[in-house]
GROMACS .gro file of C-alpha atoms in nm:
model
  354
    1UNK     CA    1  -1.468  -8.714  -0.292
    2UNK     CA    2  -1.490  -8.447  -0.525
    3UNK     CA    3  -1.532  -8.176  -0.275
    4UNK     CA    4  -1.182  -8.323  -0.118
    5UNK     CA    5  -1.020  -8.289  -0.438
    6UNK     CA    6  -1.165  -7.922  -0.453
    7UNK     CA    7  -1.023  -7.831  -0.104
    8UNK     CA    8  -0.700  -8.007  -0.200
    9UNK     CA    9  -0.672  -7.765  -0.462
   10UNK     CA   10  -0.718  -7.466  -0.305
   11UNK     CA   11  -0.503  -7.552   0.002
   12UNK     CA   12  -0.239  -7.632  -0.243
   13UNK     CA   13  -0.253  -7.305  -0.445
   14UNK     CA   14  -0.258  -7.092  -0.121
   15UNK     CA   15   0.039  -7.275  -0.002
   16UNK     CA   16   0.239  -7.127  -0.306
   17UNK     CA   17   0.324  -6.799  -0.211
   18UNK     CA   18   0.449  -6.927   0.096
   19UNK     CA   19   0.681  -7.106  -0.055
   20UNK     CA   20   0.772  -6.836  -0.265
   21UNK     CA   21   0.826  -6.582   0.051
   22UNK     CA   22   1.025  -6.856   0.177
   23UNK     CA   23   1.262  -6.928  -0.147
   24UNK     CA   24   1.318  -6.541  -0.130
   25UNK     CA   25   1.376  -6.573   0.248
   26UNK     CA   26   1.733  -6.394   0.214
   27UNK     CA   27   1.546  -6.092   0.179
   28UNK     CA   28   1.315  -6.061   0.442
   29UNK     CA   29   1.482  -5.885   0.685
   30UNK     CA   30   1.645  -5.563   0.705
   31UNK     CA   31   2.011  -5.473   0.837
   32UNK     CA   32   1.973  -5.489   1.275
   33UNK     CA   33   1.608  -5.421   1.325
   34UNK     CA   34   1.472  -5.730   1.193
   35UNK     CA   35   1.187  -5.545   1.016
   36UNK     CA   36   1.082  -5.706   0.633
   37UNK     CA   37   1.204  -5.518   0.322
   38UNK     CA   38   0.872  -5.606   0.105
   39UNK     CA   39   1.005  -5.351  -0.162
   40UNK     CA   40   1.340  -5.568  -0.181
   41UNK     CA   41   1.166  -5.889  -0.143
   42UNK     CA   42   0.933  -5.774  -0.458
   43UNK     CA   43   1.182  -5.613  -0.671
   44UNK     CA   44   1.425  -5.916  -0.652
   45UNK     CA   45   1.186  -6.188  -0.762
   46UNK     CA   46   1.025  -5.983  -1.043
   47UNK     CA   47   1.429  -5.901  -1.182
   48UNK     CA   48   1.648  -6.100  -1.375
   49UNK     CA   49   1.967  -6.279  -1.206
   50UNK     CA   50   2.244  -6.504  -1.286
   51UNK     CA   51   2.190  -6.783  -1.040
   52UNK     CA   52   1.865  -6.932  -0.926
   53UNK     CA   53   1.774  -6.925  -0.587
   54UNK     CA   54   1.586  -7.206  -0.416
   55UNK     CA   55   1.605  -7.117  -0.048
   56UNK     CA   56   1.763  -7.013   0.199
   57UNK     CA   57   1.871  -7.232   0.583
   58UNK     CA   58   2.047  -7.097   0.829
   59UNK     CA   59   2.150  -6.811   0.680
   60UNK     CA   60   2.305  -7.009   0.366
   61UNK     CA   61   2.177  -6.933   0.030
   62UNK     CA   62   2.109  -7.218  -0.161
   63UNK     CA   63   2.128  -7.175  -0.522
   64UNK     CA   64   2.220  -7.280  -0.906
   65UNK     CA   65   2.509  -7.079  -1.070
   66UNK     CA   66   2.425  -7.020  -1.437
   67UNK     CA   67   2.654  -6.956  -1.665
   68UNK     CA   68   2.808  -6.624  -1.729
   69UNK     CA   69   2.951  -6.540  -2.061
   70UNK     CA   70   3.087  -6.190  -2.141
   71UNK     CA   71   3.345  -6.047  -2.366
   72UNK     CA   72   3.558  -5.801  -2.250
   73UNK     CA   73   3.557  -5.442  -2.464
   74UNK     CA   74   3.935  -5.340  -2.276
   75UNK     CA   75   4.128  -5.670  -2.429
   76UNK     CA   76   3.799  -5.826  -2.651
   77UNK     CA   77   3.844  -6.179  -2.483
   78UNK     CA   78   3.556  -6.393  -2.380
   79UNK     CA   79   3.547  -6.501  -2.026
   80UNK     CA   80   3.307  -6.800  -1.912
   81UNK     CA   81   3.250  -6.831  -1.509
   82UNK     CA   82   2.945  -6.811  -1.262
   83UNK     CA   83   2.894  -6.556  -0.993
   84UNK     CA   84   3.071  -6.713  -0.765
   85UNK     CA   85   3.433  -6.689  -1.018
   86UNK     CA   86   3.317  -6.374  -1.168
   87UNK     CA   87   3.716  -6.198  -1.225
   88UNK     CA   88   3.851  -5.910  -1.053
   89UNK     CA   89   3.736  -5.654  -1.348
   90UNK     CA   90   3.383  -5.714  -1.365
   91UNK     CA   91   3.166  -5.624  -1.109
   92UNK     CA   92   2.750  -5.669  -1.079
   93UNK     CA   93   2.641  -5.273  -1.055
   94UNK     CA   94   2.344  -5.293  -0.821
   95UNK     CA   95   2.245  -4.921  -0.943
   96UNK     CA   96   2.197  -5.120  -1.276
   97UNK     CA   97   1.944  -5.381  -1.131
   98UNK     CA   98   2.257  -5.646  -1.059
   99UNK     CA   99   2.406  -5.618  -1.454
  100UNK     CA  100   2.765  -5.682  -1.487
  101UNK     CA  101   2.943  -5.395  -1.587
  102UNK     CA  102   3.331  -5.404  -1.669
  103UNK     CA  103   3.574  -5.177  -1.478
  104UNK     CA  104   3.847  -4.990  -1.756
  105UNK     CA  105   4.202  -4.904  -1.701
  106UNK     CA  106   4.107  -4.596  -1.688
  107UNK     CA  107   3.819  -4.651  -1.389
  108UNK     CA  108   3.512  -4.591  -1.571
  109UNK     CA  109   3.272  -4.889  -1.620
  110UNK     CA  110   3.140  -5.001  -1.962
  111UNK     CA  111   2.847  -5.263  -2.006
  112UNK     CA  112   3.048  -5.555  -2.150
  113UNK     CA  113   2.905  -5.761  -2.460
  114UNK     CA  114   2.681  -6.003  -2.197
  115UNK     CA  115   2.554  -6.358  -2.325
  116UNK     CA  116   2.473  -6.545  -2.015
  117UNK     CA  117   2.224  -6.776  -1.936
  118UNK     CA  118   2.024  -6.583  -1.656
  119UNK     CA  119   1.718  -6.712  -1.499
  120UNK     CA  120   1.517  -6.598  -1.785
  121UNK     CA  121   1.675  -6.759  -2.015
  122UNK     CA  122   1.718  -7.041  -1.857
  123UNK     CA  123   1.306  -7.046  -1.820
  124UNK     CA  124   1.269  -7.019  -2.106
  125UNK     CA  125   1.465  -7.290  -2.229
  126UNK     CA  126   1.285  -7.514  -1.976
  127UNK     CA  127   0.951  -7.389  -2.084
  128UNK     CA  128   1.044  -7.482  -2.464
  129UNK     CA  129   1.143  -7.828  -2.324
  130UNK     CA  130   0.801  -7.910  -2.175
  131UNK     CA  131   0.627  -7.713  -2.492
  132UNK     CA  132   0.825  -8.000  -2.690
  133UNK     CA  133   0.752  -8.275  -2.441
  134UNK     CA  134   0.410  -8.237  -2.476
  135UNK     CA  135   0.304  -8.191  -2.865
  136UNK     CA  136   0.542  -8.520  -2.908
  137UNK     CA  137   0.334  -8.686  -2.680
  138UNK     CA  138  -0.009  -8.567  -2.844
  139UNK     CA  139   0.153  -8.618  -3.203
  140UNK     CA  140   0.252  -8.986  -3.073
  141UNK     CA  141  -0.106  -9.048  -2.936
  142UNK     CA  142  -0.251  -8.985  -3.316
  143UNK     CA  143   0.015  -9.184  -3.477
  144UNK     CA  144  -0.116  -9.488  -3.248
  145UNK     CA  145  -0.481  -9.450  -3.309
  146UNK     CA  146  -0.731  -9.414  -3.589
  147UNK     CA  147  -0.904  -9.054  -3.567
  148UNK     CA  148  -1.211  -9.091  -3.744
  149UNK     CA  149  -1.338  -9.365  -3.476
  150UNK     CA  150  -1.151  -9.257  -3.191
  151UNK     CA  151  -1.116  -8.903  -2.990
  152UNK     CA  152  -0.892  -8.830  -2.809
  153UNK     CA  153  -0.945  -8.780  -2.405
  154UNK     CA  154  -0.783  -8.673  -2.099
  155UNK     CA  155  -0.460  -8.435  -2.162
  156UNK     CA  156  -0.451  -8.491  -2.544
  157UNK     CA  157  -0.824  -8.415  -2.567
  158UNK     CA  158  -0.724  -8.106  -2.388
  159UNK     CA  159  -0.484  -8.034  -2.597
  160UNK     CA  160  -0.676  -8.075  -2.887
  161UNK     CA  161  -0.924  -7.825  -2.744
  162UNK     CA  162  -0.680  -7.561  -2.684
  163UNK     CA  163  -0.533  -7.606  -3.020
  164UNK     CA  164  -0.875  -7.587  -3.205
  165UNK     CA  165  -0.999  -7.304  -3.043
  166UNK     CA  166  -0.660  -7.085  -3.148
  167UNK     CA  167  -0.708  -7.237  -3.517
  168UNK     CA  168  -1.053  -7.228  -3.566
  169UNK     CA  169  -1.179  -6.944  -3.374
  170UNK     CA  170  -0.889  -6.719  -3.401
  171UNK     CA  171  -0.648  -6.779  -3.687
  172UNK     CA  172  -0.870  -6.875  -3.922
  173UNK     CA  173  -1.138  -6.640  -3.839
  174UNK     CA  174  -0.932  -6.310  -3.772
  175UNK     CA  175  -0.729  -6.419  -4.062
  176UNK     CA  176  -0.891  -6.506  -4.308
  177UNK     CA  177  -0.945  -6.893  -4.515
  178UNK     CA  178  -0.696  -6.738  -4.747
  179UNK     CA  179  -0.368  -6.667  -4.548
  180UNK     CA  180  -0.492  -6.875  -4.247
  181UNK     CA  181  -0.277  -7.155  -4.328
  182UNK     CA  182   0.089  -6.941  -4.324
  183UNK     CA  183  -0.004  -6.789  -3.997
  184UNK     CA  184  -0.143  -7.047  -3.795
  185UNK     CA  185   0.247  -7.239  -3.628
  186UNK     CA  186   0.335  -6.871  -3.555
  187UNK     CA  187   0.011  -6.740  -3.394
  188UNK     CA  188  -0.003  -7.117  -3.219
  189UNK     CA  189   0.348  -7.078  -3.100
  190UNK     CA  190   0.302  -6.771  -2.979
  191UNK     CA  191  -0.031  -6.904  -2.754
  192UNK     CA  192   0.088  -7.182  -2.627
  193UNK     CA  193   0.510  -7.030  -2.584
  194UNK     CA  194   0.281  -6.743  -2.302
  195UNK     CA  195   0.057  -6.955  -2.201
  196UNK     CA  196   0.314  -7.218  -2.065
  197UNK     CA  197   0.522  -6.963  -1.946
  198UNK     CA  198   0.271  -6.805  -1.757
  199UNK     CA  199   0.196  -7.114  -1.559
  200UNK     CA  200   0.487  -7.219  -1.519
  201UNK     CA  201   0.570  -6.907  -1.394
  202UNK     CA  202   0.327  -6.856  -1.116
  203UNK     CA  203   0.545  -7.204  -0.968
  204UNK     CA  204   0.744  -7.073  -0.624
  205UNK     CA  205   1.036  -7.326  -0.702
  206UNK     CA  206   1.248  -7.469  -0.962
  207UNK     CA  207   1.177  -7.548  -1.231
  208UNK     CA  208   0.944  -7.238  -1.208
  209UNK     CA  209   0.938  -6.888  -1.075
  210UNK     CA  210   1.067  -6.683  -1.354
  211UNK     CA  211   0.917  -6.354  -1.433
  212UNK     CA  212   0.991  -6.422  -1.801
  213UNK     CA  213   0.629  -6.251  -1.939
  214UNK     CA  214   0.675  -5.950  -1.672
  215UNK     CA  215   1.032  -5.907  -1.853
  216UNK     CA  216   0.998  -5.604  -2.145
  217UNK     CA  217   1.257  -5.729  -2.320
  218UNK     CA  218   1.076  -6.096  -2.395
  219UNK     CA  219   0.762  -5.902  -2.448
  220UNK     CA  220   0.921  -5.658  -2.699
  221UNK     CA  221   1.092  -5.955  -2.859
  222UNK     CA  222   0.737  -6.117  -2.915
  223UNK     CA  223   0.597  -5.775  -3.043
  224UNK     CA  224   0.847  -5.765  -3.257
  225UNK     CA  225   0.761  -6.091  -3.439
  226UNK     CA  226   0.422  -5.984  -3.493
  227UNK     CA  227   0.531  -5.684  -3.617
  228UNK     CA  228   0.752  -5.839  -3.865
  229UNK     CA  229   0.487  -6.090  -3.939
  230UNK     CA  230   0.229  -5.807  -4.024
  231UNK     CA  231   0.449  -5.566  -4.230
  232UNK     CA  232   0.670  -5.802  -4.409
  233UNK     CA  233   0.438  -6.003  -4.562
  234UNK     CA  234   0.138  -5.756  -4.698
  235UNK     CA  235   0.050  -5.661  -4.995
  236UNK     CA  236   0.054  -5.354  -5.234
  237UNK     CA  237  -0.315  -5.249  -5.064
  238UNK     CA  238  -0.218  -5.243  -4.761
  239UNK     CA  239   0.043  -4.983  -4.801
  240UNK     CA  240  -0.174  -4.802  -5.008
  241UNK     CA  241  -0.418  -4.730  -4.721
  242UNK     CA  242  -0.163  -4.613  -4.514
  243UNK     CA  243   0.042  -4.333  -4.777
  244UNK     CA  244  -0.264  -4.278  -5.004
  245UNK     CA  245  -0.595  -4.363  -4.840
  246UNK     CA  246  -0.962  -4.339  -4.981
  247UNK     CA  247  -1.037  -3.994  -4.854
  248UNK     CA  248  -1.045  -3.634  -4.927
  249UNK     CA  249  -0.731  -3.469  -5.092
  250UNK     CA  250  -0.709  -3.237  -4.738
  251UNK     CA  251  -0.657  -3.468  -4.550
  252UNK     CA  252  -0.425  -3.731  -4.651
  253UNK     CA  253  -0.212  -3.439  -4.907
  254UNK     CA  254  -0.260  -3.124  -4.905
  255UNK     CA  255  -0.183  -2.849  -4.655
  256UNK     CA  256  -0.071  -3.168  -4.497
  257UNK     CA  257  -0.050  -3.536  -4.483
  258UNK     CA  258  -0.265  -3.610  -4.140
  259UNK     CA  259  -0.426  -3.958  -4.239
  260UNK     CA  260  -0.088  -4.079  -4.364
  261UNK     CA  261   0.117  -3.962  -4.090
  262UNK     CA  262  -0.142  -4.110  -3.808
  263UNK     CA  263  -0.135  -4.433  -4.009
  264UNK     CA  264   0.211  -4.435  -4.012
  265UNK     CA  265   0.279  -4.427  -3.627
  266UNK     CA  266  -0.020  -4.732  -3.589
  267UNK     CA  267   0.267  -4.926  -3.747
  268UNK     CA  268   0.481  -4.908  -3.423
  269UNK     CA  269   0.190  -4.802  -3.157
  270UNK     CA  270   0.038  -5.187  -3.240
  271UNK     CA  271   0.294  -5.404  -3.129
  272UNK     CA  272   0.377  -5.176  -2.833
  273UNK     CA  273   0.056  -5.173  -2.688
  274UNK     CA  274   0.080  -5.610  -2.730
  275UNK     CA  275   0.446  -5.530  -2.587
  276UNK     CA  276   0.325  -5.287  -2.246
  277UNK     CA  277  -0.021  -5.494  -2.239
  278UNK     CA  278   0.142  -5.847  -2.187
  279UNK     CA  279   0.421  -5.683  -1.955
  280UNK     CA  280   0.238  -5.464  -1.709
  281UNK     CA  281  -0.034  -5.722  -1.653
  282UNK     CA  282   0.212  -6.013  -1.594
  283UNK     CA  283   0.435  -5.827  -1.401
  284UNK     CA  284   0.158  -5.632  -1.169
  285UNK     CA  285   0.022  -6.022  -1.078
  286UNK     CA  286   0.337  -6.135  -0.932
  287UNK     CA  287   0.419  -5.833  -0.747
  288UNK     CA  288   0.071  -5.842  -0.590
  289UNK     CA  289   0.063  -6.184  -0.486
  290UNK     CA  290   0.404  -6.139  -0.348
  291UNK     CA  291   0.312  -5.807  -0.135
  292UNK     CA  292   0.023  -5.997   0.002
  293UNK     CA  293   0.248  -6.299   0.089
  294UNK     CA  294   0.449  -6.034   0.282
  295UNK     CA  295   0.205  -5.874   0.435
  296UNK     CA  296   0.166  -6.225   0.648
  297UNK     CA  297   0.534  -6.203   0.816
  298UNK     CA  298   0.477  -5.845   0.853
  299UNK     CA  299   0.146  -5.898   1.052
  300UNK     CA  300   0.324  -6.116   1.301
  301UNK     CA  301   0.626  -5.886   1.364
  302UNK     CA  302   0.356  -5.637   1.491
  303UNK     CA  303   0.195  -5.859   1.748
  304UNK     CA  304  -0.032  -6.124   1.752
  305UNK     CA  305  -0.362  -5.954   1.736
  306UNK     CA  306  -0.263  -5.766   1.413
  307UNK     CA  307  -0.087  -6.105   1.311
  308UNK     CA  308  -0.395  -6.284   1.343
  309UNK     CA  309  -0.628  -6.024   1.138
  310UNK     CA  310  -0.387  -5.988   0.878
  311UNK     CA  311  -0.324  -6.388   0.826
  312UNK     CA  312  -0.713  -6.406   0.740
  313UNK     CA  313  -0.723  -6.138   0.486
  314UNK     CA  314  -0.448  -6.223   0.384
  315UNK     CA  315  -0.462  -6.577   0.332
  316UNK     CA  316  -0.834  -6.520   0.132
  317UNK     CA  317  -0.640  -6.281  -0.068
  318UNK     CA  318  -0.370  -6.464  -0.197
  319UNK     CA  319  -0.594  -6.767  -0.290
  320UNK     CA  320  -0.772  -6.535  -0.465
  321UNK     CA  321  -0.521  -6.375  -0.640
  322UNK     CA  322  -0.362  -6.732  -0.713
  323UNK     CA  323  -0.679  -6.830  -0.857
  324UNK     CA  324  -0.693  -6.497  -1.100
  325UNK     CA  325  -0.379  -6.556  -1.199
  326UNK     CA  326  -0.459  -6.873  -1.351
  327UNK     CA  327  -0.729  -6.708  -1.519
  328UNK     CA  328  -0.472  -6.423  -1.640
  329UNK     CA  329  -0.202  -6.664  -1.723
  330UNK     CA  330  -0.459  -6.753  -2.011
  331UNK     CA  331  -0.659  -6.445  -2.092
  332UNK     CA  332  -0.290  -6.271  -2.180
  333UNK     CA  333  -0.200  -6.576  -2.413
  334UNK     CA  334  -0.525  -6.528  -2.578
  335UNK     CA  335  -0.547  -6.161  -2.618
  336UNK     CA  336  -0.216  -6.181  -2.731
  337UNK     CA  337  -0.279  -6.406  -2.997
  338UNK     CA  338  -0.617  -6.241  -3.074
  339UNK     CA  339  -0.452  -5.915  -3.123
  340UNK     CA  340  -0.154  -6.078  -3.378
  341UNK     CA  341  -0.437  -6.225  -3.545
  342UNK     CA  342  -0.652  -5.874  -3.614
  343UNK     CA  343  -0.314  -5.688  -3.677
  344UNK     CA  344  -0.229  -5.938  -3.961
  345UNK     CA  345  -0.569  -5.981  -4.112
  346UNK     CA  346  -0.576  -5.622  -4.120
  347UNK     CA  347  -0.203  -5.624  -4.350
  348UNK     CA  348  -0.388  -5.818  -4.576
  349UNK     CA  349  -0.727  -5.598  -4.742
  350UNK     CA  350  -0.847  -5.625  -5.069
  351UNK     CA  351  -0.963  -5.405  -5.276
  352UNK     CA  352  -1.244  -5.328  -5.406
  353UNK     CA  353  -1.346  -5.098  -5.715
  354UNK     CA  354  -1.559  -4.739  -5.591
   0.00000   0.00000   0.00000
């Protein structure tokens, strides 16, 4: 029985990126010769739209318009519509990766003020939705039961796991048992907010598909809290180690500042390496398990022989890379997390008499 469950599994998870090829299916073919685009096919699931595309039958697109807000800079009046009713003077530049740009009196196009709920967004929203779902179930479980005689099991054991291991051996050791406490919601948001979204982003279908992680604005958003987090809430000796550190006179004055000046740019070269690290890695999975998806269809439109060869390596590859994802969708939560915690434990030294 438990080996069935096992090759359930793994059936299931190399089904996915089948079904992801075919939600993308409007893509797959070039103009007359029939031949797949995998650069287009790759490209449009890993950028941000404003609909979400389920499928596509027959050569109809089936979708779900979001809403598009923008405010017009030639008359300053908000317009609210959906691809579909998009008015005559805004147009989606595809030289601009599909943005809406507005077209002047005077002919030249201007990026209008642009508050719509794209695909991201709208991820986003859904992955805050289950994040609540889920902690009010777990806080309901311990209102219900006595935690000194009873632990908890199945998904709120889990839970509790995950949640321990962040506090205990992250927060509070990286930390410190003296700031621990003010850090721990954001560094446990911040866990479980990647964490979900990475799952739920490795999902072919709705609810799930969004490259939200492989976005760099969400991941310069998120570096940006940390950020904020470490240099907003230091003390006096921290910023003394960066303008006037313990070391010789040459080198952190006079013929010039070097140590200050180096410690000065680790301010901003911290949260972008969290920023490119979390990015590049997300985004790099889903464009490789989509390539090898297409590399399937493409097999077949060469014959059967090379159809056949390719299918196998293929199909190991993209259970494998399925399976690694998984592991990713975690390890980039944690590092994440890890690295907030060292960057703020850091913002807070003490000091100690020579």
């Amino acid at each position: 029985m438990k080996h069935l469950k096992t090759i359930i599994i793994l059936l299931t998870l190399s089904l996915i990126p089948l079904l992801s090829f075919a939600a993308h299916g409007n893509t797959t073919e070039k103009e007359g010769d029939g031949s797949i685009n995998i650069p287009e096919i790759v490209l449009e699931h890993l950028s941000d739209t404003y609909e979400w595309h389920i499928c596509s039958y027959e050569g109809k697109h089936i979708s779900i318009p979001l809403p598009i807000i923008v405010r017009s800079t030639a008359t300053g009046e908000w317009t609210l519509c959906t691809k579909e009713t998009l008015p005559g003077n805004f147009e989606f530049n595809e030289e601009k990766h599909g943005k809406i740009y507005e077209i002047m009196p005077d002919g030249t196009k201007e990026r209008p003020i642009d508050l719509s709920i794209t695909k991201s967004v709208a991820q986003i929203w859904i992955v805050v939705a289950v994040l609540i779902t889920v902690f009010l179930t777990c806080a309901r479980w311990y209102k219900r039961h006595d935690t000194k005689s009873e632990a908890p099991g199945g998904f709120v054991g889990c839970m509790e796991m995950l949640v321990m291991m962040i506090h205990d051996d992250v927060v509070k050791a990286l930390v410190g048992d003296k700031y621990y406490r003010r850090y721990a919601p954001y560094l446990l948001t911040v866990f479980f907010f990647i964490f979900t979204t990475n799952l739920v982003g490795l999902l072919p279908i709705f609810p799930g598909g969004g490259n939200v992680t492989g976005n760099i604005n969400i991941t310069f958003f998120l570096a940006l809290c940390t950020m904020i987090a470490v240099n907003f809430n230091t003390n006096k000796e921290y910023w003394k180690e960066i303008f006037w550190p313990d070391v010789p006179i040459f080198l952190k004055a006079y013929p010039a500042p070097l140590i200050p000046v180096i410690e000065l740019v680790g301010i901003f070269t911290k949260p972008f390496a969290l920023m490119v690290r979390l990015f590049a890695n997300m985004m790099a999975g889903h464009a490789v398990i989509l390539s090898f998806t297409c590399i399937i269809f493409l097999g077949w439109s060469m014959g059967t022989a090379y159809g056949i060869g390719l299918n196998l390596f293929s199909g190991l590859m993209l259970l494998f890379m399925n399976l690694v994802e998984v592991l990713v969708a975690f390890v980039q939560a944690y590092v994440f997390t890890l690295l907030s915690a060292v960057f703020i434990g850091l913002s807070r030294p003490e000091h100690h008499e020579g």
